[in-house]
CSV table of C-alpha atoms in Angstrom, one decimal:
chain,number,residue,atom,x,y,z
A,1,MET,CA,9.0,0.8,3.7
A,2,ARG,CA,12.6,0.2,4.7
A,3,SER,CA,14.5,2.6,6.9
A,4,THR,CA,17.0,3.5,4.2
A,5,THR,CA,14.2,4.3,1.8
A,6,LEU,CA,12.5,6.4,4.4
A,7,LEU,CA,15.6,8.3,5.3
A,8,ALA,CA,16.4,8.9,1.6
A,9,LEU,CA,12.8,10.2,1.0
A,10,LEU,CA,13.1,12.5,4.0
A,11,ALA,CA,16.4,13.9,2.8
A,12,LEU,CA,14.8,14.5,-0.7
A,13,VAL,CA,11.8,16.3,0.8
A,14,LEU,CA,14.1,18.5,3.0
A,15,LEU,CA,16.3,19.3,0.0
A,16,TYR,CA,13.2,20.2,-2.0
A,17,LEU,CA,12.0,22.5,0.9
A,18,VAL,CA,15.4,24.2,1.2
A,19,SER,CA,15.6,24.8,-2.6
A,20,GLY,CA,12.0,26.2,-2.6
A,21,ALA,CA,12.9,28.5,0.4
A,22,LEU,CA,15.9,29.9,-1.4
A,23,VAL,CA,14.0,30.5,-4.6
A,24,PHE,CA,11.0,32.2,-2.8
A,25,ARG,CA,13.4,34.4,-0.8
A,26,ALA,CA,15.3,35.5,-3.9
A,27,LEU,CA,12.0,36.4,-5.6
A,28,GLU,CA,9.9,37.9,-2.9
A,29,GLN,CA,12.3,39.6,-0.4
A,30,PRO,CA,13.2,42.5,-2.7
A,31,HIS,CA,9.5,43.2,-3.4
A,32,GLU,CA,8.8,43.2,0.4
A,33,GLN,CA,11.7,45.7,1.0
A,34,GLN,CA,10.4,47.9,-1.8
A,35,ALA,CA,6.9,47.9,-0.4
A,36,GLN,CA,8.2,48.7,3.1
A,37,ARG,CA,10.2,51.7,1.7
A,38,GLU,CA,7.1,53.0,-0.2
A,39,LEU,CA,5.0,52.7,3.0
A,40,GLY,CA,7.5,54.7,4.9
A,41,GLU,CA,7.6,57.4,2.2
A,42,VAL,CA,3.8,57.7,2.2
A,43,ARG,CA,3.7,58.0,6.0
A,44,GLU,CA,6.3,60.7,6.0
A,45,LYS,CA,4.5,62.6,3.3
A,46,PHE,CA,1.2,62.4,5.2
A,47,LEU,CA,2.9,63.7,8.4
A,48,ARG,CA,4.4,66.6,6.5
A,49,ALA,CA,1.1,67.4,4.9
A,50,HIS,CA,-0.8,67.2,8.2
A,51,PRO,CA,1.5,68.5,11.0
A,52,CYS,CA,-1.4,68.4,13.5
A,53,VAL,CA,-1.3,64.5,13.4
A,54,SER,CA,1.5,63.0,15.5
A,55,ASP,CA,3.4,59.9,14.6
A,56,GLN,CA,1.9,57.8,17.4
A,57,GLU,CA,-1.7,58.7,16.4
A,58,LEU,CA,-1.0,57.7,12.8
A,59,GLY,CA,0.5,54.4,13.9
A,60,LEU,CA,-2.6,53.6,16.0
A,61,LEU,CA,-4.9,54.5,13.0
A,62,ILE,CA,-2.9,52.1,10.7
A,63,LYS,CA,-3.1,49.3,13.3
A,64,GLU,CA,-6.9,49.7,13.6
A,65,VAL,CA,-7.3,49.7,9.9
A,66,ALA,CA,-5.2,46.5,9.6
A,67,ASP,CA,-7.4,44.8,12.3
A,68,ALA,CA,-10.5,45.9,10.5
A,69,LEU,CA,-9.3,44.5,7.2
A,70,GLY,CA,-8.5,41.2,8.9
A,71,GLY,CA,-12.0,41.1,10.3
A,72,GLY,CA,-13.5,41.4,6.8
A,73,ALA,CA,-14.2,45.1,6.6
A,74,ASP,CA,-13.8,46.8,3.3
A,75,PRO,CA,-12.1,50.2,3.3
A,76,GLU,CA,-13.9,51.2,0.1
A,77,THR,CA,-17.4,50.8,1.4
A,78,ASN,CA,-17.8,54.3,2.8
A,79,SER,CA,-16.3,55.9,-0.3
A,80,THR,CA,-18.5,54.0,-2.8
A,81,GLY,CA,-21.6,54.2,-0.7
A,82,ASN,CA,-22.2,50.4,-1.0
A,83,SER,CA,-23.1,49.9,2.6
A,84,SER,CA,-25.3,46.8,1.9
A,85,HIS,CA,-22.3,44.6,1.2
A,86,SER,CA,-21.5,42.1,4.0
A,87,ALA,CA,-18.9,39.4,4.3
A,88,TRP,CA,-21.4,37.3,6.2
A,89,ASP,CA,-24.4,37.2,3.9
A,90,LEU,CA,-25.9,33.7,3.1
A,91,GLY,CA,-23.7,33.1,0.0
A,92,SER,CA,-20.5,34.3,1.6
A,93,ALA,CA,-21.2,32.2,4.8
A,94,PHE,CA,-21.9,29.1,2.6
A,95,PHE,CA,-18.6,29.6,0.8
A,96,PHE,CA,-16.8,30.1,4.1
A,97,SER,CA,-18.3,26.8,5.4
A,98,GLY,CA,-17.2,25.1,2.3
A,99,THR,CA,-13.6,26.3,2.7
A,100,ILE,CA,-13.6,24.8,6.2
A,101,ILE,CA,-14.7,21.2,5.2
A,102,THR,CA,-12.5,21.3,2.1
A,103,THR,CA,-9.5,22.3,4.3
A,104,ILE,CA,-8.7,25.2,1.9
A,105,GLY,CA,-9.0,28.0,4.4
A,106,TYR,CA,-8.3,31.1,2.4
A,107,GLY,CA,-7.9,33.3,5.5
A,108,ASN,CA,-9.4,36.5,3.9
A,109,VAL,CA,-12.3,36.2,6.4
A,110,ALA,CA,-11.7,34.9,9.9
A,111,LEU,CA,-13.8,34.3,13.0
A,112,ARG,CA,-13.6,37.1,15.6
A,113,THR,CA,-15.9,35.8,18.3
A,114,ASP,CA,-15.2,33.0,20.8
A,115,ALA,CA,-18.6,31.4,20.2
A,116,GLY,CA,-17.8,31.2,16.4
A,117,ARG,CA,-14.4,29.7,17.0
A,118,LEU,CA,-15.8,27.1,19.4
A,119,PHE,CA,-18.5,26.1,16.9
A,120,CYS,CA,-15.8,26.0,14.1
A,121,ILE,CA,-13.9,23.3,16.0
A,122,PHE,CA,-16.7,20.9,16.2
A,123,TYR,CA,-18.0,21.8,12.7
A,124,ALA,CA,-14.6,21.0,11.2
A,125,LEU,CA,-14.2,17.7,13.1
A,126,VAL,CA,-17.6,16.4,11.7
A,127,GLY,CA,-17.5,18.1,8.3
A,128,ILE,CA,-14.0,17.1,7.1
A,129,PRO,CA,-14.6,13.3,7.2
A,130,LEU,CA,-18.0,13.7,5.7
A,131,PHE,CA,-16.6,15.7,2.8
A,132,GLY,CA,-13.9,13.1,2.4
A,133,ILE,CA,-16.5,10.4,1.9
A,134,LEU,CA,-18.4,12.6,-0.6
A,135,LEU,CA,-15.2,13.4,-2.4
A,136,ALA,CA,-14.3,9.7,-2.8
A,137,GLY,CA,-17.8,8.9,-4.2
A,138,VAL,CA,-17.7,11.8,-6.6
A,139,GLY,CA,-14.2,11.0,-7.7
A,140,ASP,CA,-15.2,7.4,-8.5
A,141,ARG,CA,-18.2,8.4,-10.6
A,142,LEU,CA,-16.3,11.2,-12.3
A,143,GLY,CA,-13.3,8.9,-13.1
A,144,SER,CA,-15.7,6.2,-14.5
A,145,SER,CA,-17.5,8.7,-16.7
A,146,LEU,CA,-14.2,10.1,-18.0
A,147,ARG,CA,-12.8,6.6,-18.7
A,148,ARG,CA,-16.0,5.6,-20.5
A,149,GLY,CA,-15.7,8.7,-22.7
A,150,ILE,CA,-12.0,8.1,-23.3
A,151,GLY,CA,-12.9,4.5,-24.3
A,152,HIS,CA,-15.2,5.7,-27.0
A,153,ILE,CA,-12.6,8.2,-28.2
A,154,GLU,CA,-10.0,5.4,-28.3
A,155,ALA,CA,-12.3,3.1,-30.3
A,156,ILE,CA,-12.9,5.9,-32.9
A,157,PHE,CA,-9.2,6.7,-33.0
A,158,LEU,CA,-8.3,3.0,-33.5
A,159,VAL,CA,-10.8,2.6,-36.3
A,160,SER,CA,-9.7,5.8,-38.2
A,161,CYS,CA,-5.9,5.3,-37.7
A,162,SER,CA,-4.0,2.2,-38.5
A,163,MET,CA,-0.7,2.6,-36.8
A,164,PRO,CA,1.5,-0.4,-35.9
A,165,CYS,CA,2.4,0.9,-32.5
A,166,LEU,CA,-1.3,1.1,-31.4
A,167,GLY,CA,-1.4,-2.7,-31.0
A,168,ASP,CA,1.0,-2.4,-28.0
A,169,GLY,CA,-0.5,-2.1,-24.6
A,170,TRP,CA,1.8,0.6,-23.5
A,171,CYS,CA,0.8,2.9,-26.4
A,172,LEU,CA,-2.9,2.5,-25.4
A,173,LEU,CA,-2.0,3.2,-21.8
A,174,VAL,CA,-0.1,6.4,-22.7
A,175,LEU,CA,-2.9,7.5,-25.0
A,176,SER,CA,-5.5,6.9,-22.3
A,177,ALA,CA,-3.5,8.9,-19.7
A,178,MET,CA,-3.0,11.8,-22.1
A,179,LEU,CA,-6.7,12.0,-23.0
A,180,PHE,CA,-7.6,11.8,-19.3
A,181,LEU,CA,-5.3,14.7,-18.4
A,182,LEU,CA,-6.3,16.7,-21.4
A,183,ILE,CA,-10.1,16.5,-20.9
A,184,GLY,CA,-9.7,17.1,-17.1
A,185,CYS,CA,-7.5,20.2,-17.6
A,186,LEU,CA,-9.9,21.5,-20.2
A,187,LEU,CA,-13.0,21.1,-18.0
A,188,PHE,CA,-11.6,22.0,-14.5
A,189,VAL,CA,-8.6,24.3,-15.2
A,190,LEU,CA,-8.8,26.2,-18.5
A,191,THR,CA,-12.5,26.9,-18.6
A,192,PRO,CA,-12.7,28.3,-15.0
A,193,THR,CA,-9.6,30.4,-15.8
A,194,PHE,CA,-11.4,32.3,-18.5
A,195,VAL,CA,-14.6,32.5,-16.4
A,196,PHE,CA,-12.6,34.1,-13.5
A,197,CYS,CA,-10.9,36.5,-15.9
A,198,TYR,CA,-14.3,37.7,-17.0
A,199,MET,CA,-16.0,37.8,-13.7
A,200,GLU,CA,-13.3,39.0,-11.4
A,201,ASP,CA,-11.4,41.2,-13.9
A,202,TRP,CA,-8.1,39.3,-13.2
A,203,SER,CA,-5.3,38.6,-15.6
A,204,LYS,CA,-4.8,35.1,-17.0
A,205,LEU,CA,-1.9,34.5,-14.7
A,206,GLU,CA,-3.8,35.6,-11.6
A,207,ALA,CA,-6.8,33.5,-12.6
A,208,ILE,CA,-4.8,30.3,-13.3
A,209,TYR,CA,-2.8,31.0,-10.1
A,210,PHE,CA,-6.1,31.1,-8.1
A,211,VAL,CA,-7.4,27.9,-9.8
A,212,ILE,CA,-4.2,25.9,-9.0
A,213,VAL,CA,-3.9,27.2,-5.5
A,214,THR,CA,-7.5,26.4,-4.8
A,215,LEU,CA,-7.6,22.9,-6.3
A,216,THR,CA,-4.4,21.9,-4.4
A,217,THR,CA,-6.1,23.1,-1.2
A,218,VAL,CA,-3.3,25.6,-0.5
A,219,GLY,CA,-5.6,28.6,-0.3
A,220,PHE,CA,-3.4,31.6,0.4
A,221,GLY,CA,-6.3,34.0,0.4
A,222,ASP,CA,-4.7,36.8,-1.6
A,223,TYR,CA,-7.1,36.0,-4.5
A,224,VAL,CA,-10.6,34.8,-3.6
A,225,ALA,CA,-13.5,34.5,-6.0
A,226,GLY,CA,-16.5,36.6,-4.9
A,227,ALA,CA,-14.6,38.7,-2.3
A,228,ASP,CA,-15.0,41.8,-4.5
A,229,PRO,CA,-17.9,44.0,-3.2
A,230,ARG,CA,-19.0,44.5,-6.8
A,231,GLN,CA,-20.0,40.8,-6.9
A,232,ASP,CA,-23.4,41.2,-5.5
A,233,SER,CA,-24.9,37.9,-6.9
A,234,PRO,CA,-25.8,35.6,-3.9
A,235,ALA,CA,-25.4,32.4,-6.1
A,236,TYR,CA,-21.9,33.2,-7.4
A,237,GLN,CA,-19.8,31.8,-4.5
A,238,PRO,CA,-22.0,28.6,-4.0
A,239,LEU,CA,-21.4,27.9,-7.7
A,240,VAL,CA,-17.7,28.4,-7.1
A,241,TRP,CA,-17.8,25.9,-4.3
A,242,PHE,CA,-19.4,23.2,-6.5
A,243,TRP,CA,-16.6,23.8,-9.0
A,244,ILE,CA,-14.2,23.2,-6.2
A,245,LEU,CA,-15.9,19.9,-5.4
A,246,LEU,CA,-15.6,18.6,-8.9
A,247,GLY,CA,-12.1,19.9,-9.3
A,248,LEU,CA,-10.9,18.2,-6.1
A,249,ALA,CA,-12.6,15.0,-7.2
A,250,TYR,CA,-10.7,15.2,-10.5
A,251,PHE,CA,-7.4,15.8,-8.8
A,252,ALA,CA,-8.0,12.9,-6.5
A,253,SER,CA,-8.7,10.6,-9.4
A,254,VAL,CA,-5.5,11.8,-11.1
A,255,LEU,CA,-3.5,11.1,-8.0
A,256,THR,CA,-5.1,7.6,-7.8
A,257,THR,CA,-4.2,7.0,-11.4
A,258,ILE,CA,-0.6,8.1,-10.9
A,259,GLY,CA,-0.4,5.8,-7.8
A,260,ASN,CA,-1.7,2.8,-9.8
A,261,TRP,CA,0.7,3.5,-12.7
A,262,LEU,CA,3.7,3.7,-10.3
A,263,ARG,CA,2.6,0.5,-8.7
A,264,VAL,CA,2.5,-1.3,-12.0
A,265,VAL,CA,5.9,0.1,-13.0
A,266,SER,CA,7.3,-1.0,-9.6
A,267,ARG,CA,6.0,-4.6,-10.1
A,268,ARG,CA,7.4,-4.8,-13.6
A,269,THR,CA,10.7,-3.5,-12.4
A,270,ARG,CA,10.8,-6.1,-9.6
A,271,ALA,CA,10.0,-8.9,-12.1
A,272,GLU,CA,12.8,-7.7,-14.5
A,273,MET,CA,15.3,-7.4,-11.6
A,274,GLY,CA,14.3,-10.9,-10.4
A,275,GLY,CA,14.9,-12.3,-13.9
A,276,LEU,CA,18.3,-10.6,-14.1
A,277,THR,CA,19.2,-12.0,-10.7
A,278,ALA,CA,18.2,-15.5,-11.8
A,279,GLN,CA,20.3,-15.1,-14.9
A,280,ALA,CA,23.3,-13.9,-12.9
A,281,ALA,CA,23.0,-16.8,-10.5
A,282,SER,CA,22.8,-19.3,-13.3
A,283,TRP,CA,25.8,-17.8,-15.0
A,284,THR,CA,27.8,-17.8,-11.7
A,285,GLY,CA,26.9,-21.5,-11.2
A,286,THR,CA,28.0,-22.4,-14.7
A,287,VAL,CA,31.3,-20.6,-14.3
A,288,THR,CA,31.9,-22.2,-10.9
A,289,ALA,CA,31.2,-25.7,-12.4
A,290,ARG,CA,33.6,-25.2,-15.2
A,291,VAL,CA,36.3,-23.9,-12.9
A,292,THR,CA,35.8,-27.0,-10.6
A,293,GLN,CA,36.0,-29.4,-13.6
A,294,ARG,CA,39.3,-27.9,-14.7
A,295,ALA,CA,40.7,-27.8,-11.2
A,296,GLY,CA,39.8,-31.5,-10.5
A,297,PRO,CA,37.3,-33.2,-8.2
A,298,ALA,CA,37.4,-31.7,-4.7
A,299,ALA,CA,37.1,-33.7,-1.6
A,300,PRO,CA,33.5,-34.1,-0.5
A,301,PRO,CA,32.7,-32.1,2.6
A,302,LEU,CA,32.7,-34.0,5.9
A,303,GLU,CA,29.2,-34.6,7.0
A,304,LYS,CA,28.4,-34.1,10.6
A,305,GLU,CA,27.7,-37.2,12.6
A,306,ARG,CA,24.1,-37.6,13.5
A,307,PRO,CA,23.4,-38.6,17.1
A,308,LEU,CA,22.1,-42.1,17.4
A,309,LEU,CA,18.5,-42.3,18.5
A,310,PRO,CA,17.7,-44.6,21.3
A,311,PRO,CA,15.9,-47.9,20.3
A,312,PRO,CA,12.2,-48.2,21.0
A,313,PRO,CA,11.3,-49.7,24.4
A,314,CYS,CA,10.9,-53.4,24.4
A,315,PRO,CA,9.0,-55.6,26.8
A,316,ALA,CA,10.7,-57.1,29.8
A,317,GLN,CA,12.5,-60.3,29.0
A,318,PRO,CA,13.6,-63.1,31.3
A,319,LEU,CA,17.3,-63.4,32.0
A,320,VAL,CA,19.1,-66.1,30.1
A,321,ARG,CA,22.3,-67.5,31.3
A,322,PRO,CA,25.1,-67.5,28.7
A,323,ARG,CA,26.1,-70.9,27.5
A,324,SER,CA,29.5,-72.2,27.8
A,325,PRO,CA,31.4,-72.7,24.6
A,326,SER,CA,30.8,-76.2,23.3
A,327,PRO,CA,33.4,-78.2,21.2
A,328,PRO,CA,32.9,-78.0,17.5
A,329,GLU,CA,30.8,-80.8,16.1
A,330,LYS,CA,31.8,-83.0,13.3
A,331,ALA,CA,30.3,-82.3,9.9
A,332,GLN,CA,27.7,-84.9,9.0
A,333,PRO,CA,26.4,-85.6,5.5
A,334,PRO,CA,23.1,-83.9,4.7
A,335,SER,CA,20.1,-86.0,5.3
A,336,PRO,CA,17.0,-85.9,3.2
A,337,PRO,CA,14.3,-83.5,4.3
A,338,THR,CA,12.0,-85.0,6.8
A,339,VAL,CA,9.4,-83.7,9.2
A,340,SER,CA,11.2,-83.2,12.5
A,341,ALA,CA,11.7,-80.6,15.2
A,342,LEU,CA,14.1,-78.6,13.0
A,343,ASP,CA,11.3,-77.7,10.7
A,344,TYR,CA,9.4,-75.9,13.5
A,345,PRO,CA,9.9,-72.3,12.2
A,346,SER,CA,8.8,-73.1,8.7
A,347,GLU,CA,5.8,-75.2,9.6
A,348,ASN,CA,4.3,-73.1,12.4
A,349,LEU,CA,4.9,-69.6,10.8
A,350,ALA,CA,1.2,-69.1,10.4
A,351,PHE,CA,0.7,-69.5,14.2
A,352,ILE,CA,2.7,-66.4,15.2
A,353,ASP,CA,0.4,-63.7,16.5
A,354,GLU,CA,0.2,-60.1,15.6
A,355,SER,CA,2.0,-58.9,18.7
A,356,SER,CA,5.0,-61.0,17.7
A,357,ASP,CA,5.0,-59.5,14.2
A,358,THR,CA,4.8,-56.0,15.7
A,359,GLN,CA,7.7,-56.6,18.0
A,360,SER,CA,9.8,-58.2,15.2
A,361,GLU,CA,9.2,-55.1,13.0
A,362,ARG,CA,10.5,-52.9,15.9
A,363,GLY,CA,13.7,-54.9,16.1
A,364,CYS,CA,13.0,-56.3,19.6
A,365,PRO,CA,13.8,-59.9,20.3
A,366,LEU,CA,10.9,-62.2,21.1
A,367,PRO,CA,10.8,-63.8,24.5
A,368,ARG,CA,11.8,-67.5,24.2
A,369,ALA,CA,11.5,-70.3,26.6
A,370,PRO,CA,14.6,-71.5,28.4
A,371,ARG,CA,16.6,-74.0,26.4
A,372,GLY,CA,16.1,-77.7,27.3
A,373,ARG,CA,15.1,-80.9,25.7
A,374,ARG,CA,12.6,-80.4,22.9
A,375,ARG,CA,9.9,-82.9,22.3
A,376,PRO,CA,9.2,-83.8,18.7
A,377,ASN,CA,5.9,-82.4,17.4
A,378,PRO,CA,3.1,-84.9,17.1
A,379,PRO,CA,2.2,-85.9,13.6
A,380,ARG,CA,-0.4,-83.6,12.1
A,381,LYS,CA,-3.5,-84.7,10.2
A,382,PRO,CA,-3.6,-83.7,6.6
A,383,VAL,CA,-5.8,-80.6,6.0
A,384,ARG,CA,-8.6,-81.2,3.7
A,385,PRO,CA,-9.6,-78.3,1.4
A,386,ARG,CA,-12.9,-76.8,2.3
A,387,GLY,CA,-15.3,-74.7,0.4
A,388,PRO,CA,-16.7,-71.3,1.3
A,389,GLY,CA,-19.6,-72.8,3.4
A,390,ARG,CA,-17.8,-75.9,4.8
A,391,PRO,CA,-17.2,-75.8,8.6
A,392,ARG,CA,-13.6,-75.9,9.8
A,393,ASP,CA,-12.2,-79.1,11.4
A,394,LYS,CA,-11.9,-78.8,15.1
A,395,ASP,CA,-8.7,-80.8,15.4
A,396,VAL,CA,-6.7,-78.6,13.0
A,397,PRO,CA,-4.9,-75.9,15.0
A,398,VAL,CA,-5.5,-72.3,13.8
C-alpha cells in the first residue's frame, strides 16, 4: 500500500472516530447527568429518612455493593431466597471460557483471584489461535453449504423466470450476494433475536442489540444471555456459545466475500483505467504526428558518438621496412591468361589453413614473408578424379 493511500485511510478512520465520539457524547451525556442527579436525590432522601446513618457510612456501603456487583454477586439473591444460583457453575464457567477464546469478553463476570488471572493469561494465548483455526474451518464449510443451497435456488429461479438481464454475469452475482446475506441474516440474526426476546424477556431492540454486539465481538456486557438468575438451565449458555460460533463463522465468510468482491472490482477498474490510458496515449501520438506534419519535418536529433572499441589482439608480426616510391610503370597490353606466379592466390586458395581464415575474419593481416625474388611454381600434375574408395595420389599436395 502506498504512503499516500495509507495516510488517506488513517485520516478517514480518525474522522470516523471523531464523528462517532461527537454523536455518542450528544446522545449519552445527558442521560448520564440525569442518572447522577437521581442517585444524589435518592441518597439525600435515604439520609433524611435515616438520620442515624452518616454520609461516610453510606458511601462505604455503596462502594462495597459496587465491588460485589463487579465480582458477580447478585443483589436480589437474598430478597428472592434463590441462594443456589452461582456465577461459576459449570454452564456459566463454560460460557465464560468461550468468551475468552472468542475475544468477546463481556465483562459482567471478572476474575478476582491472582491464580485465576495467571491461568487466564496462558489459557487465552493457547485458546485464541486454536479457536481461529476452528473458525476458519467452520466458516469454509458453512460458506460452501450456503453457496450450494443458493445455487439450487438460482437454478429454480432461472427456470421459472425468463428475464433478459439474468443472462448477464453481474445480475447473477448480485442475486447470489443478496441470497447469501438474506439466508444468513435469517438464520443467525433474526431467529436468535426472537429467541432472546422470549427467553430473556427483552425488547426487540435490546435483543437485536445483543446479537450484533456479540457477533461483532464487541461485547459490552450490559446485556448477557443467561446472566439472569431466573435462567437456571445448565445447557442454556453452552447452546448460546454454539450459536456464537456459527454466527462468527458466517460473519467471517461475509467479510471474505466482500473482500473478494472488492478485489474483483479493483482489478476491473485497473483494466478500464489501463484502456483509457492507452487510448489517451494513442490520441496524443496522433495529434502530435499531425502537428509535426503541418509544421514540416524537423531536424533529426543528433546521435551521441559511440566510443570506438579497440580491435581484437593480433599475433605478433615481423617488422617490414617501408618501400621507397618506385617510378610509375608503363602500361602494357594485356596478355592472355597463363599459369604463372601471378595466379598464386587463385590456384592455392584451398591450401590456406583454418588459423589463417580465423585471423582473416578478425581483420588481422596475415604474416607474410619478406619481399624478394619469387620463384615460379613448378608445373603441377593433372589431378585425376577418384571414386569414393580410390586412394589419394601421394604427389598431389593437399
